[in-house]
PDB file of C-alpha atoms in Angstrom:
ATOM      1  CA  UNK A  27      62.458  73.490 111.995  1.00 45.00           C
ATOM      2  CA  UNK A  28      64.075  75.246 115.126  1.00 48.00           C
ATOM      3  CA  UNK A  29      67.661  73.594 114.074  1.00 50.00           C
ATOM      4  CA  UNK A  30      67.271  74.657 110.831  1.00 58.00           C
ATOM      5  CA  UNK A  31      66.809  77.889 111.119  1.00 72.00           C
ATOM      6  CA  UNK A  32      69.679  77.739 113.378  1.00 80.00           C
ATOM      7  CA  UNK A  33      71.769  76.561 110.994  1.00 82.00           C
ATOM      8  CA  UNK A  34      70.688  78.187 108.184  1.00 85.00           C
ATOM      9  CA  UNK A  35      71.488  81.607 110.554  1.00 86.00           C
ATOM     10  CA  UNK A  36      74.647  80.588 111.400  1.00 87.00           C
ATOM     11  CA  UNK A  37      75.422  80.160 107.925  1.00 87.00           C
ATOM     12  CA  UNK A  38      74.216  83.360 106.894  1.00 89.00           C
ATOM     13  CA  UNK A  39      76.336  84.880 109.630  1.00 90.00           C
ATOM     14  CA  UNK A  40      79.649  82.899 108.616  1.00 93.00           C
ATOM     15  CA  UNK A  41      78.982  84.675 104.653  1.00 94.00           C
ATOM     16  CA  UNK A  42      78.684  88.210 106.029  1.00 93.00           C
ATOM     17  CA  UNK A  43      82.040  87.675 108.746  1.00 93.00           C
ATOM     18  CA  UNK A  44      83.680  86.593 105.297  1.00 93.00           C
ATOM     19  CA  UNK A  45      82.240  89.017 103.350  1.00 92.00           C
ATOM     20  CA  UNK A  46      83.433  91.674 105.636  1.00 92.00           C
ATOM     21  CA  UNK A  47      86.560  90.510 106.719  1.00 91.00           C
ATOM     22  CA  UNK A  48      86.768  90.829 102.182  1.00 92.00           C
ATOM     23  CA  UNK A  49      85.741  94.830 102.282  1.00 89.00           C
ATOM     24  CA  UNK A  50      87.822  95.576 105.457  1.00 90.00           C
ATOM     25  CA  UNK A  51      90.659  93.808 104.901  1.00 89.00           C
ATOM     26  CA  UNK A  52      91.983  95.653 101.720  1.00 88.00           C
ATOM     27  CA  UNK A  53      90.458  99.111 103.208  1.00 89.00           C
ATOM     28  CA  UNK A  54      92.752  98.123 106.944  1.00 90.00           C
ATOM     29  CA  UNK A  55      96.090  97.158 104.617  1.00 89.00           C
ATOM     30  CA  UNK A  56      95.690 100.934 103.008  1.00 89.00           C
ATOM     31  CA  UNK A  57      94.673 102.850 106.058  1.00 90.00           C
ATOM     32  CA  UNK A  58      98.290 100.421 107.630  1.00 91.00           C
ATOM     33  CA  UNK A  59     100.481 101.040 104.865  1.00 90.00           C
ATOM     34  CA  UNK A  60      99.750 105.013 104.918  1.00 89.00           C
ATOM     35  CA  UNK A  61     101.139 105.207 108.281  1.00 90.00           C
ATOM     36  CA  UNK A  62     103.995 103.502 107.634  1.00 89.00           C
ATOM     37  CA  UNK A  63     107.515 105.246 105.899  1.00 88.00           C
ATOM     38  CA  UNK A  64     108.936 104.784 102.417  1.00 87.00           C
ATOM     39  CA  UNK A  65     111.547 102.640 103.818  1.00 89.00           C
ATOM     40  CA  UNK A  66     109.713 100.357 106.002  1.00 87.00           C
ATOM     41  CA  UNK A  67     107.513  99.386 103.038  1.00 84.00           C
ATOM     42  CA  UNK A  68     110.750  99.069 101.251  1.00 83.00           C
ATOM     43  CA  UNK A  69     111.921  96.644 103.938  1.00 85.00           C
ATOM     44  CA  UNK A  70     109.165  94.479 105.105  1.00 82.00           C
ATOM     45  CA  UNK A  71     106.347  95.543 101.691  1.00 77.00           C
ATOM     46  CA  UNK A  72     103.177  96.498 102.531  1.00 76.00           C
ATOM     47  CA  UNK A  73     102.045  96.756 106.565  1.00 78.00           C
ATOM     48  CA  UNK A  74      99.769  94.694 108.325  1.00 84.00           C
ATOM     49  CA  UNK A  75      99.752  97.234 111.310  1.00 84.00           C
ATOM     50  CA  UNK A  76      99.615 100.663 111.405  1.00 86.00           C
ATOM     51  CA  UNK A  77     102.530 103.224 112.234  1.00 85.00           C
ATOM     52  CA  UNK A  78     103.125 106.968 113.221  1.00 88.00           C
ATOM     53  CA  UNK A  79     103.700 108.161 109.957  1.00 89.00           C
ATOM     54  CA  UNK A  80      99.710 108.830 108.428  1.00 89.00           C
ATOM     55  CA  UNK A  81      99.684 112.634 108.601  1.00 91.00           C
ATOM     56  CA  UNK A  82     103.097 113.165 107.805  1.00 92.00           C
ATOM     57  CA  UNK A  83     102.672 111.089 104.156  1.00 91.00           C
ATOM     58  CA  UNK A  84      98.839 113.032 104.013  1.00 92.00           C
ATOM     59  CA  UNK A  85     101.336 116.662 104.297  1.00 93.00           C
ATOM     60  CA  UNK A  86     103.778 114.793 101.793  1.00 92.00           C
ATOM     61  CA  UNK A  87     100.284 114.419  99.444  1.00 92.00           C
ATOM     62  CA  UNK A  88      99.135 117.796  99.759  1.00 92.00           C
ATOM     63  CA  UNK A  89     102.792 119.412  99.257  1.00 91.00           C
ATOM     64  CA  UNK A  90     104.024 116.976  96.650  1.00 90.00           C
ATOM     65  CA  UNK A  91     101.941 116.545  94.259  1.00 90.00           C
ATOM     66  CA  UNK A  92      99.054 117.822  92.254  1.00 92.00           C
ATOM     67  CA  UNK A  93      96.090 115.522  94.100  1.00 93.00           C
ATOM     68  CA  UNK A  94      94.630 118.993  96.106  1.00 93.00           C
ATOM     69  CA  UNK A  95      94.368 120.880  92.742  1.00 94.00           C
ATOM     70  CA  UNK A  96      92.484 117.371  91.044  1.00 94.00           C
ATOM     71  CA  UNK A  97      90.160 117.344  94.073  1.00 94.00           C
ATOM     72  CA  UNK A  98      88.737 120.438  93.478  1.00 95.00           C
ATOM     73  CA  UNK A  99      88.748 119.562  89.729  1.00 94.00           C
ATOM     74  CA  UNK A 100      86.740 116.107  90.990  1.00 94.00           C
ATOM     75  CA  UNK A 101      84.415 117.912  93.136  1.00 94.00           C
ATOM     76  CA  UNK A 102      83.540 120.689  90.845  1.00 94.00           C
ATOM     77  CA  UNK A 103      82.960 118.239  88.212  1.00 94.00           C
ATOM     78  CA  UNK A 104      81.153 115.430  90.580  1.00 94.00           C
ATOM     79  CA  UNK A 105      78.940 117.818  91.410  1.00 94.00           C
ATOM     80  CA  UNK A 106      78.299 119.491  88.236  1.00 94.00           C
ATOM     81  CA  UNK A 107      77.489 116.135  86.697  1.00 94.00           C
ATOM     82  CA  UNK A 108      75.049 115.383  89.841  1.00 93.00           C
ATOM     83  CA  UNK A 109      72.981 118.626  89.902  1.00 94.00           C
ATOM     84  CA  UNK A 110      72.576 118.669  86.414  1.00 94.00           C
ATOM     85  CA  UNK A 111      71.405 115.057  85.627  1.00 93.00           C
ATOM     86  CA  UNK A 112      69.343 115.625  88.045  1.00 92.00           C
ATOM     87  CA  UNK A 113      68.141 118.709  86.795  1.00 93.00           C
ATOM     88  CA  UNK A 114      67.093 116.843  83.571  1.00 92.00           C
ATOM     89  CA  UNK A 115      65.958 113.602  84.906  1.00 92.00           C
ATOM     90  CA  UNK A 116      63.696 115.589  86.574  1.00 93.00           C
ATOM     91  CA  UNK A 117      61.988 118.132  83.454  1.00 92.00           C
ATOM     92  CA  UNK A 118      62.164 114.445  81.432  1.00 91.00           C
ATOM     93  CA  UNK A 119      60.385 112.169  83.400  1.00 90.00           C
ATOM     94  CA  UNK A 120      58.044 115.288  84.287  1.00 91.00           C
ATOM     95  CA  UNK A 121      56.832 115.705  80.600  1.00 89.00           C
ATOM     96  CA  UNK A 122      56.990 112.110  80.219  1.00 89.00           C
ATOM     97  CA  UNK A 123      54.028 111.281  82.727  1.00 88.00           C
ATOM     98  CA  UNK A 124      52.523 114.656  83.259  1.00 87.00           C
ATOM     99  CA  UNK A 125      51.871 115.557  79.589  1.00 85.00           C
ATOM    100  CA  UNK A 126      50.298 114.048  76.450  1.00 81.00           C
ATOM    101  CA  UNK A 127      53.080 113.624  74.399  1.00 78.00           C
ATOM    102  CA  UNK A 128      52.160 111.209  71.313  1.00 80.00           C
ATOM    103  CA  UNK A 129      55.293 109.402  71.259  1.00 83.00           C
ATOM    104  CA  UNK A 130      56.396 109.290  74.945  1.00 79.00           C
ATOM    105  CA  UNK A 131      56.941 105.672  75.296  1.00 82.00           C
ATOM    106  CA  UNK A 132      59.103 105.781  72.272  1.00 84.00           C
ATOM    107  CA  UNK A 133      61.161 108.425  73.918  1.00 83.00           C
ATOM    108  CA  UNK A 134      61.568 106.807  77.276  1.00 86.00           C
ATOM    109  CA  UNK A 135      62.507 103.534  75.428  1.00 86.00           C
ATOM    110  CA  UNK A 136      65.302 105.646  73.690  1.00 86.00           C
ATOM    111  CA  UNK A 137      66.268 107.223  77.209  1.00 85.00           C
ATOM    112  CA  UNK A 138      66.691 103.630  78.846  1.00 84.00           C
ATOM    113  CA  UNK A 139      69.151 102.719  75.992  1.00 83.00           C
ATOM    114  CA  UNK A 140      71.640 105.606  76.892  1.00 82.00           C
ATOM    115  CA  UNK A 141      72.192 103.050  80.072  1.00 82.00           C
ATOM    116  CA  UNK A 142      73.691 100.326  77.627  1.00 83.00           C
ATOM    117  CA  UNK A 143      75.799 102.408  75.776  1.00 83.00           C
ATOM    118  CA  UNK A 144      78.014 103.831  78.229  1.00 84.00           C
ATOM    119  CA  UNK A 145      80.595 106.220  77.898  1.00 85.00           C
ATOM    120  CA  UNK A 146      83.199 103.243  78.005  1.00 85.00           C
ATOM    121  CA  UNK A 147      81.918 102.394  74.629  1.00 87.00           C
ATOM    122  CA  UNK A 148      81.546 105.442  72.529  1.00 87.00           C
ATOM    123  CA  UNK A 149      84.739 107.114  73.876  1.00 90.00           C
ATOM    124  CA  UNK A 150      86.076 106.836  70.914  1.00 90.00           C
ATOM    125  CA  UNK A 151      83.436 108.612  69.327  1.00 89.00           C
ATOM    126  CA  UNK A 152      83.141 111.284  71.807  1.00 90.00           C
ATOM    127  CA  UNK A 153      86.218 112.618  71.999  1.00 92.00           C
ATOM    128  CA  UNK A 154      86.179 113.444  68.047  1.00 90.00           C
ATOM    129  CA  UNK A 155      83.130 115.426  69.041  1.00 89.00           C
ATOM    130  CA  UNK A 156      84.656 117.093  71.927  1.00 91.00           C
ATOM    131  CA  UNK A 157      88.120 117.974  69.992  1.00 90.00           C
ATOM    132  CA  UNK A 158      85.425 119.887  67.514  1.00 88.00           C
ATOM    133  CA  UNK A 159      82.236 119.765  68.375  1.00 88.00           C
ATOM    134  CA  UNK A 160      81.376 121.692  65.353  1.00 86.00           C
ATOM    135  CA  UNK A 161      82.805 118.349  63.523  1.00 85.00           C
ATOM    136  CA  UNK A 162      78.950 117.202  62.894  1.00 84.00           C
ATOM    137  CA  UNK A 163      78.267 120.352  60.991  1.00 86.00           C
ATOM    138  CA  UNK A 164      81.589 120.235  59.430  1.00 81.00           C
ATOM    139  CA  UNK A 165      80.766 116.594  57.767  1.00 83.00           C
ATOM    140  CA  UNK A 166      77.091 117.936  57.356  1.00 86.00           C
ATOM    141  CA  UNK A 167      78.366 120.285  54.939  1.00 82.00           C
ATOM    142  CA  UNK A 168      80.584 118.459  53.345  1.00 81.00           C
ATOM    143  CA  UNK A 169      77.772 115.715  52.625  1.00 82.00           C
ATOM    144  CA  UNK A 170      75.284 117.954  51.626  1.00 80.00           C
ATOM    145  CA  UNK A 171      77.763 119.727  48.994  1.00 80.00           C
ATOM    146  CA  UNK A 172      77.646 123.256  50.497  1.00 79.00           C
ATOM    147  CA  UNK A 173      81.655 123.289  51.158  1.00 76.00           C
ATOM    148  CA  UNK A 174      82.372 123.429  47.500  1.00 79.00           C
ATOM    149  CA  UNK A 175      79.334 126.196  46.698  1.00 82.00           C
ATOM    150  CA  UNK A 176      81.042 128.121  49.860  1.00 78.00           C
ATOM    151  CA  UNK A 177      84.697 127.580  48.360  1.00 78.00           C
ATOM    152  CA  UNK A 178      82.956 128.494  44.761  1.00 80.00           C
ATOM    153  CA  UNK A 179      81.468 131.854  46.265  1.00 78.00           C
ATOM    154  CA  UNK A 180      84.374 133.163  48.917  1.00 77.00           C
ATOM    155  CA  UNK A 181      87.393 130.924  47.984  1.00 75.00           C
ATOM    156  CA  UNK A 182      87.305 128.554  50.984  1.00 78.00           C
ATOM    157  CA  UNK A 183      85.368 126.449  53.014  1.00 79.00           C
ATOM    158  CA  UNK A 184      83.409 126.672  56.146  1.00 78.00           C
ATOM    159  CA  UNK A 185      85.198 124.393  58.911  1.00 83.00           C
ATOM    160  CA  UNK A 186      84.001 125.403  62.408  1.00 82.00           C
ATOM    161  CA  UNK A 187      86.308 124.888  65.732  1.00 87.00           C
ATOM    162  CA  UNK A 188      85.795 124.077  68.816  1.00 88.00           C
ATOM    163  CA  UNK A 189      87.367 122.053  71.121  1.00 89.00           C
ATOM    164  CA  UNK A 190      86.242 121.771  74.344  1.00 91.00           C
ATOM    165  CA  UNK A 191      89.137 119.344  75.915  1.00 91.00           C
ATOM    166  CA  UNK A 192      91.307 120.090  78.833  1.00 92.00           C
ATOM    167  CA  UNK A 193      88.110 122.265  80.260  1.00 92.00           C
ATOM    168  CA  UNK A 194      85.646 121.283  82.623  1.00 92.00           C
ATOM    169  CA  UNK A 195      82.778 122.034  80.461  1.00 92.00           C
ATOM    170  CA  UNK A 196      83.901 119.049  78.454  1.00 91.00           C
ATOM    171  CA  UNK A 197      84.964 117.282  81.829  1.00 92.00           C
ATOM    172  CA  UNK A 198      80.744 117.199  82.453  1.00 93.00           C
ATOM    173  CA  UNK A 199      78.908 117.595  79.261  1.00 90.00           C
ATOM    174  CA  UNK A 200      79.303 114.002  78.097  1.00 90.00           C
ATOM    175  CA  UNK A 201      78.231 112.560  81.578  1.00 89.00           C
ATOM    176  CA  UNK A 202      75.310 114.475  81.970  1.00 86.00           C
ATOM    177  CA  UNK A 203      72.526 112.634  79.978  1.00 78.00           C
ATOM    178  CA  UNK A 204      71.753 109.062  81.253  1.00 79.00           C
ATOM    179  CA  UNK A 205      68.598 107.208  81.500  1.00 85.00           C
ATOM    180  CA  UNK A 206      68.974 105.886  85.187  1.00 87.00           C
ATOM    181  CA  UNK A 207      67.530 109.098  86.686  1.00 88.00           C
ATOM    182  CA  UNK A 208      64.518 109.246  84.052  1.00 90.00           C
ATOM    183  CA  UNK A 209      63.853 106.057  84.832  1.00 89.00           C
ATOM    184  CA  UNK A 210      63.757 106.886  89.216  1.00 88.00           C
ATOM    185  CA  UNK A 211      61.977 109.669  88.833  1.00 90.00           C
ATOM    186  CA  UNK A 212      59.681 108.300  86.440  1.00 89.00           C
ATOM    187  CA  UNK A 213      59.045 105.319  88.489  1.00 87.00           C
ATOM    188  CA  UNK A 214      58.467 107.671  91.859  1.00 88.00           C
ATOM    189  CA  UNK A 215      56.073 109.898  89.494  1.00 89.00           C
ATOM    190  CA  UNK A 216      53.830 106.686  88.914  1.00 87.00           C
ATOM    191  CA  UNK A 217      53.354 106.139  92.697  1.00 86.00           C
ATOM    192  CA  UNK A 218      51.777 109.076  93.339  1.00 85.00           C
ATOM    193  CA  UNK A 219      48.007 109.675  92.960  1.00 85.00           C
ATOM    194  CA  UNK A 220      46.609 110.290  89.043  1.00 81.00           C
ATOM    195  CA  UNK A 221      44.272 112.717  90.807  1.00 83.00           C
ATOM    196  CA  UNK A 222      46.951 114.708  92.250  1.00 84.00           C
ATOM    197  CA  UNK A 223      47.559 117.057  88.882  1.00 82.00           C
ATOM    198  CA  UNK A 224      44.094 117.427  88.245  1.00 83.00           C
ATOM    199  CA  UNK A 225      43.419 118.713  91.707  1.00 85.00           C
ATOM    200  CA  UNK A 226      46.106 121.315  91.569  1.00 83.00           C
ATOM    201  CA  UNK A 227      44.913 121.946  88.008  1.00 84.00           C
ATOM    202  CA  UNK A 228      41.144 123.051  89.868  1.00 83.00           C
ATOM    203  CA  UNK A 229      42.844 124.954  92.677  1.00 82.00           C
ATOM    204  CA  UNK A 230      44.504 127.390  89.475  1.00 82.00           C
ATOM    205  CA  UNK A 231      47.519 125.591  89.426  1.00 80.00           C
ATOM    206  CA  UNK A 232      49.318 125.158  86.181  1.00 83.00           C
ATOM    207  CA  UNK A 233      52.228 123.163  85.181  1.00 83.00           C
ATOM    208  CA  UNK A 234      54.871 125.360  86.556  1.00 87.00           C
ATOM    209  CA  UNK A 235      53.411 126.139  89.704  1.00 88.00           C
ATOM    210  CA  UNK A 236      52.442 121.995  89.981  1.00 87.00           C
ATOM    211  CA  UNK A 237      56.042 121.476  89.077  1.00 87.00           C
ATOM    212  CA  UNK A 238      57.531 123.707  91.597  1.00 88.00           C
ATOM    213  CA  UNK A 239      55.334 123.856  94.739  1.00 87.00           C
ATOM    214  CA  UNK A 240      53.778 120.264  94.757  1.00 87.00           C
ATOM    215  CA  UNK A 241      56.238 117.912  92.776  1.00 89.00           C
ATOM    216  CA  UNK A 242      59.461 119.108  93.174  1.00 88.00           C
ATOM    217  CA  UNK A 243      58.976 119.121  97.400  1.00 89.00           C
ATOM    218  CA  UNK A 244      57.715 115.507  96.951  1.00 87.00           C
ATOM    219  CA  UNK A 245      60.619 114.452  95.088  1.00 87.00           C
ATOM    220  CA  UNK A 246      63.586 115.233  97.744  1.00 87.00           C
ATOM    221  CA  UNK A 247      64.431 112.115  98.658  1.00 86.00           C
ATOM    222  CA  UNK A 248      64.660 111.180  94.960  1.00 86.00           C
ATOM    223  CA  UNK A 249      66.562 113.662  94.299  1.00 89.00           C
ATOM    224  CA  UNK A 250      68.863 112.878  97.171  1.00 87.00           C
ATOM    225  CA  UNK A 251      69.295 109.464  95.882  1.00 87.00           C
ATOM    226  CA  UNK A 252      70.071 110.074  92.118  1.00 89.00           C
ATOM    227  CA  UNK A 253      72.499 113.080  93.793  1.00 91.00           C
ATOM    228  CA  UNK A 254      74.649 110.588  95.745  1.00 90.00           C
ATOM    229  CA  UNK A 255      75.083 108.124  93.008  1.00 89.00           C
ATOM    230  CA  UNK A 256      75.567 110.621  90.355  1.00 92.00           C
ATOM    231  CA  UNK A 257      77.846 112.370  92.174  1.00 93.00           C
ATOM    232  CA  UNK A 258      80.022 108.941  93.073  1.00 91.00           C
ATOM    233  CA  UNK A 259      79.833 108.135  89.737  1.00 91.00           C
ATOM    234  CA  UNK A 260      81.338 111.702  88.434  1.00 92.00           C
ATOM    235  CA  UNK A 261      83.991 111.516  91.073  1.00 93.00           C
ATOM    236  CA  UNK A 262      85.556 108.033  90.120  1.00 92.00           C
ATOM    237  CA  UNK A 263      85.194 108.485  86.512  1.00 91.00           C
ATOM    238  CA  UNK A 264      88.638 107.269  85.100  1.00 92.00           C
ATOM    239  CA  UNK A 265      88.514 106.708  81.228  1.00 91.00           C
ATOM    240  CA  UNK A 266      86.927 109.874  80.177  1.00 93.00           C
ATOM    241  CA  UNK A 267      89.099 112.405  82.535  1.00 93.00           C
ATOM    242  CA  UNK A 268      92.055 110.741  81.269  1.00 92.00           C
ATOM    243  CA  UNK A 269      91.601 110.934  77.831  1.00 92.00           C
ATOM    244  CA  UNK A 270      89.516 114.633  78.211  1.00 91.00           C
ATOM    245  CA  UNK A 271      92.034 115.951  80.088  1.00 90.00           C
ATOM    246  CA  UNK A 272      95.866 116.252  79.365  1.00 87.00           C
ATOM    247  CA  UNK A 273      97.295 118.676  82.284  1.00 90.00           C
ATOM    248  CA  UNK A 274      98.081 117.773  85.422  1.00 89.00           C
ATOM    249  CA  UNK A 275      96.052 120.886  86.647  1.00 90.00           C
ATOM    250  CA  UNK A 276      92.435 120.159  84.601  1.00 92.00           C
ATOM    251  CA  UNK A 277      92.920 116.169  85.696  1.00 92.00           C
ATOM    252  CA  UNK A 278      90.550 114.473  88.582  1.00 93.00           C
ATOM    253  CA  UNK A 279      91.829 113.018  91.603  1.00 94.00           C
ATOM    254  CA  UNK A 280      91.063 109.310  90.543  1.00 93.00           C
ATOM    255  CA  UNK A 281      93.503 110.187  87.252  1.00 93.00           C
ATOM    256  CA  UNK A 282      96.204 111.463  89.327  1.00 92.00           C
ATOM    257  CA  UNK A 283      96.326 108.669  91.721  1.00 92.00           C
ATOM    258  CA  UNK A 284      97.154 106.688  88.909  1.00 90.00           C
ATOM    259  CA  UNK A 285      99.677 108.995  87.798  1.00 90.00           C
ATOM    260  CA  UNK A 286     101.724 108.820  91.165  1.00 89.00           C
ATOM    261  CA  UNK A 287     102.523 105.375  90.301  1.00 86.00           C
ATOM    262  CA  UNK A 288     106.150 105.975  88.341  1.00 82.00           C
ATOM    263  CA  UNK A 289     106.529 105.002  84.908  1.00 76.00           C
ATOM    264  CA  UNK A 290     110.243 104.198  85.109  1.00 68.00           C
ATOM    265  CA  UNK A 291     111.019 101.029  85.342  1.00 71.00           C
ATOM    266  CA  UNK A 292     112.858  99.744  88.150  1.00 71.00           C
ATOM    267  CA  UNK A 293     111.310 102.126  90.254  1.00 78.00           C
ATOM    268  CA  UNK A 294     109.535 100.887  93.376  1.00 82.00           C
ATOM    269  CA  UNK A 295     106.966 103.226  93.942  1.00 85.00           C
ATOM    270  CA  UNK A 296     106.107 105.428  97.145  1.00 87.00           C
ATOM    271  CA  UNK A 297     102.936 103.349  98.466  1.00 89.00           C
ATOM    272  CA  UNK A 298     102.766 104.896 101.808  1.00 90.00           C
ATOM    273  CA  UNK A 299     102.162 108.080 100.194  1.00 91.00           C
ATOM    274  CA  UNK A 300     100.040 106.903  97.432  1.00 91.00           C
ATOM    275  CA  UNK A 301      97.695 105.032  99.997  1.00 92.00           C
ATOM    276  CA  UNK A 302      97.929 108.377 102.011  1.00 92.00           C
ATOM    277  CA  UNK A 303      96.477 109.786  98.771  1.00 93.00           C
ATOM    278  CA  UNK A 304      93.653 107.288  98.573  1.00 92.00           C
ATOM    279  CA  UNK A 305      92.687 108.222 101.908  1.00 92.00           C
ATOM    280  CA  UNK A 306      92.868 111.502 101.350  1.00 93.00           C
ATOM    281  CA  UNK A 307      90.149 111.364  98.152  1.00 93.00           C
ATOM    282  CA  UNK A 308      88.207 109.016  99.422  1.00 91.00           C
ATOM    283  CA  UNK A 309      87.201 111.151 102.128  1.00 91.00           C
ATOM    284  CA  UNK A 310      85.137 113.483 100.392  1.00 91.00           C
ATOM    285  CA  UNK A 311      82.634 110.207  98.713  1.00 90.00           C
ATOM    286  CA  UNK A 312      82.689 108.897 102.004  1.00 89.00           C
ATOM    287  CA  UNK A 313      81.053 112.127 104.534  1.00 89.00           C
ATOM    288  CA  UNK A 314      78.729 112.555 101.106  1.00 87.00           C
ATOM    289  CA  UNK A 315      77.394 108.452 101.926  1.00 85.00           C
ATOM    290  CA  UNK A 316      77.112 109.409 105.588  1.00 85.00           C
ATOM    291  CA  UNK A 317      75.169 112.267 105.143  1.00 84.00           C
ATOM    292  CA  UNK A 318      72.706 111.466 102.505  1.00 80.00           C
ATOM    293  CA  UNK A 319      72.591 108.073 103.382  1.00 79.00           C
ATOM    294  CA  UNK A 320      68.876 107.695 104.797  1.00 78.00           C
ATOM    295  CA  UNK A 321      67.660 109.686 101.660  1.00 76.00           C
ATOM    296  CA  UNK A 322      69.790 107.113  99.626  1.00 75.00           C
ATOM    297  CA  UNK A 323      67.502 104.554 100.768  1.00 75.00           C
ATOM    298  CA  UNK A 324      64.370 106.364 100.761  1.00 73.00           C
ATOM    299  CA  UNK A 325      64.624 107.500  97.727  1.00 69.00           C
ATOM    300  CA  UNK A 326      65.616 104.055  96.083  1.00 67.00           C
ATOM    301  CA  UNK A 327      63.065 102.008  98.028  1.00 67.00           C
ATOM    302  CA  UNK A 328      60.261 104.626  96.094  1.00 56.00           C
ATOM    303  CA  UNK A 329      58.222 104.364  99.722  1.00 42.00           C
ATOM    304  CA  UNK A 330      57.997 107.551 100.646  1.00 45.00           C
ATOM    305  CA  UNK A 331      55.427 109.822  99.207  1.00 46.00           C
TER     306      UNK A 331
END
């Protein structure tokens, strides 16, 4: 049994060298080729060992192109998404165990199936909305007959307008509802003692004052947790900022990585400087992991009460 074990730790030990040396092998090739110069890359490709030449390609990202502008465009909408979806995770799963609602299963079974339709599949769909999100109304209208009574009475119809594309307002808005962070908090709100509302409830407590002072303090490292991955999943959100968002200046950072690769063709492009630029936005996701990482687990784990 002794040998076996043995074995079956060296094994286990062999997959995580390989699965390592698989994670820091393409992270060591980017952090090598951003030190290197245009025209070593153009000489030997990309470097297996570093150079000299990191911070002058990160000065070449920051005066060059239109990455520092997207970053705050990515943070301000990373975060917006995070604080917000948590916000409403948070009142949802709240009502959904804390009050009698008649039909609450049936609405936290039609929460859960936001998470299978992702934005991915109704982009489509969503960006009609967010060109005019008065469009619903619009076709309302026009089903219901009112249009032609409107034309009838004033000489025209009613079509509302407003797009909310190229903003930041339509940047967040169609990231903000998900089920993922109904379902946490939910699940964390089912760990803690039945008893607990009704005893606040007898010490003059009512739902606010439960809400604020007693469930909201429990619920940090929850929060934490749905924070960090909300806020990695606003800030490497491709699809949606790149249709959303037309301008270099209202574009996220992930977009305008892609956009330093040249669309010419025949022309090799600058990958010192466009790994420079991956290092440069990956920073931010990075110190957020390192921070909140013990909450991260905490608050997916459910342990702590």
């Amino acid at each position: 049994m002794i040998e076996n074990a043995r074995s079956l730790n060296i094994a286990a030990s062999l997959i995580l060298i390989v699965g390592i040396v698989y994670i820091i092998g393409p992270l060591y090739l980017t952090l090598s080729t951003a030190s290197q110069s245009y025209e070593f890359m153009l000489r030997n490709g990309l470097a297996w060992y570093p150079g000299d030449r990191l911070f002058s390609n990160m000065a070449r990202v920051f005066a060059e192109t239109h990455i520092p502008v997207q970053m705050l465009n990515s943070m301000l909408t990373a975060f917006s998404i995070a604080i917000f979806t948590c916000i409403l995770s948070f009142l949802s799963a709240y009502a959904i165990v804390y009050f009698r609602i008649r039909w609450a299963g049936a609405a936290f079974a039609l929460i859960l199936a936001t998470i299978m339709l992702p934005l991915d599949i109704r982009v489509i769909t969503t960006y009609q909305v967010a060109a005019n999100v008065f469009s619903p109304i619009n076709a309302l209208l026009d089903v219901a007959g009112l249009n032609g009574l409107i034309a009838q009475t004033f000489g025209a119809p009613v079509k509302l307008e407003w797009s909310v594309l190229n903003t930041h307002f339509g940047l967040v808005a169609p990231l903000l509802a998900h089920g993922t962070g109904t379902f946490l908090f939910r699940q964390f709100f089912l760990t803690l003692p039945k008893d607990l509302f009704k005893a606040a409830r007898m010490d003059g407590a009512g739902p606010i004052r439960f809400l604020f002072d007693i469930l909201l303090p429990l619920s940090r490292t929850s929060f934490a947790a749905l924070f960090v991955l909300t806020f990695l999943s606003g800030w490497t959100q491709y699809l949606w900022p790149l249709v959303a968002a037309s301008t270099p200046d209202m574009q996220t950072a992930v977009v305008g990585l892609a956009r330093l690769i040249p669309d010419a063709d025949g022309q090799i492009p600058d990958f010192p400087m466009i790994m420079a630029a991956t290092v440069v936005v990956s920073i931010i996701p990075l110190v957020m992991i390192a921070l909140l990482q013990r909450y991260l687990v905490q608050g997916l784990v459910l342990t702590e009460k």
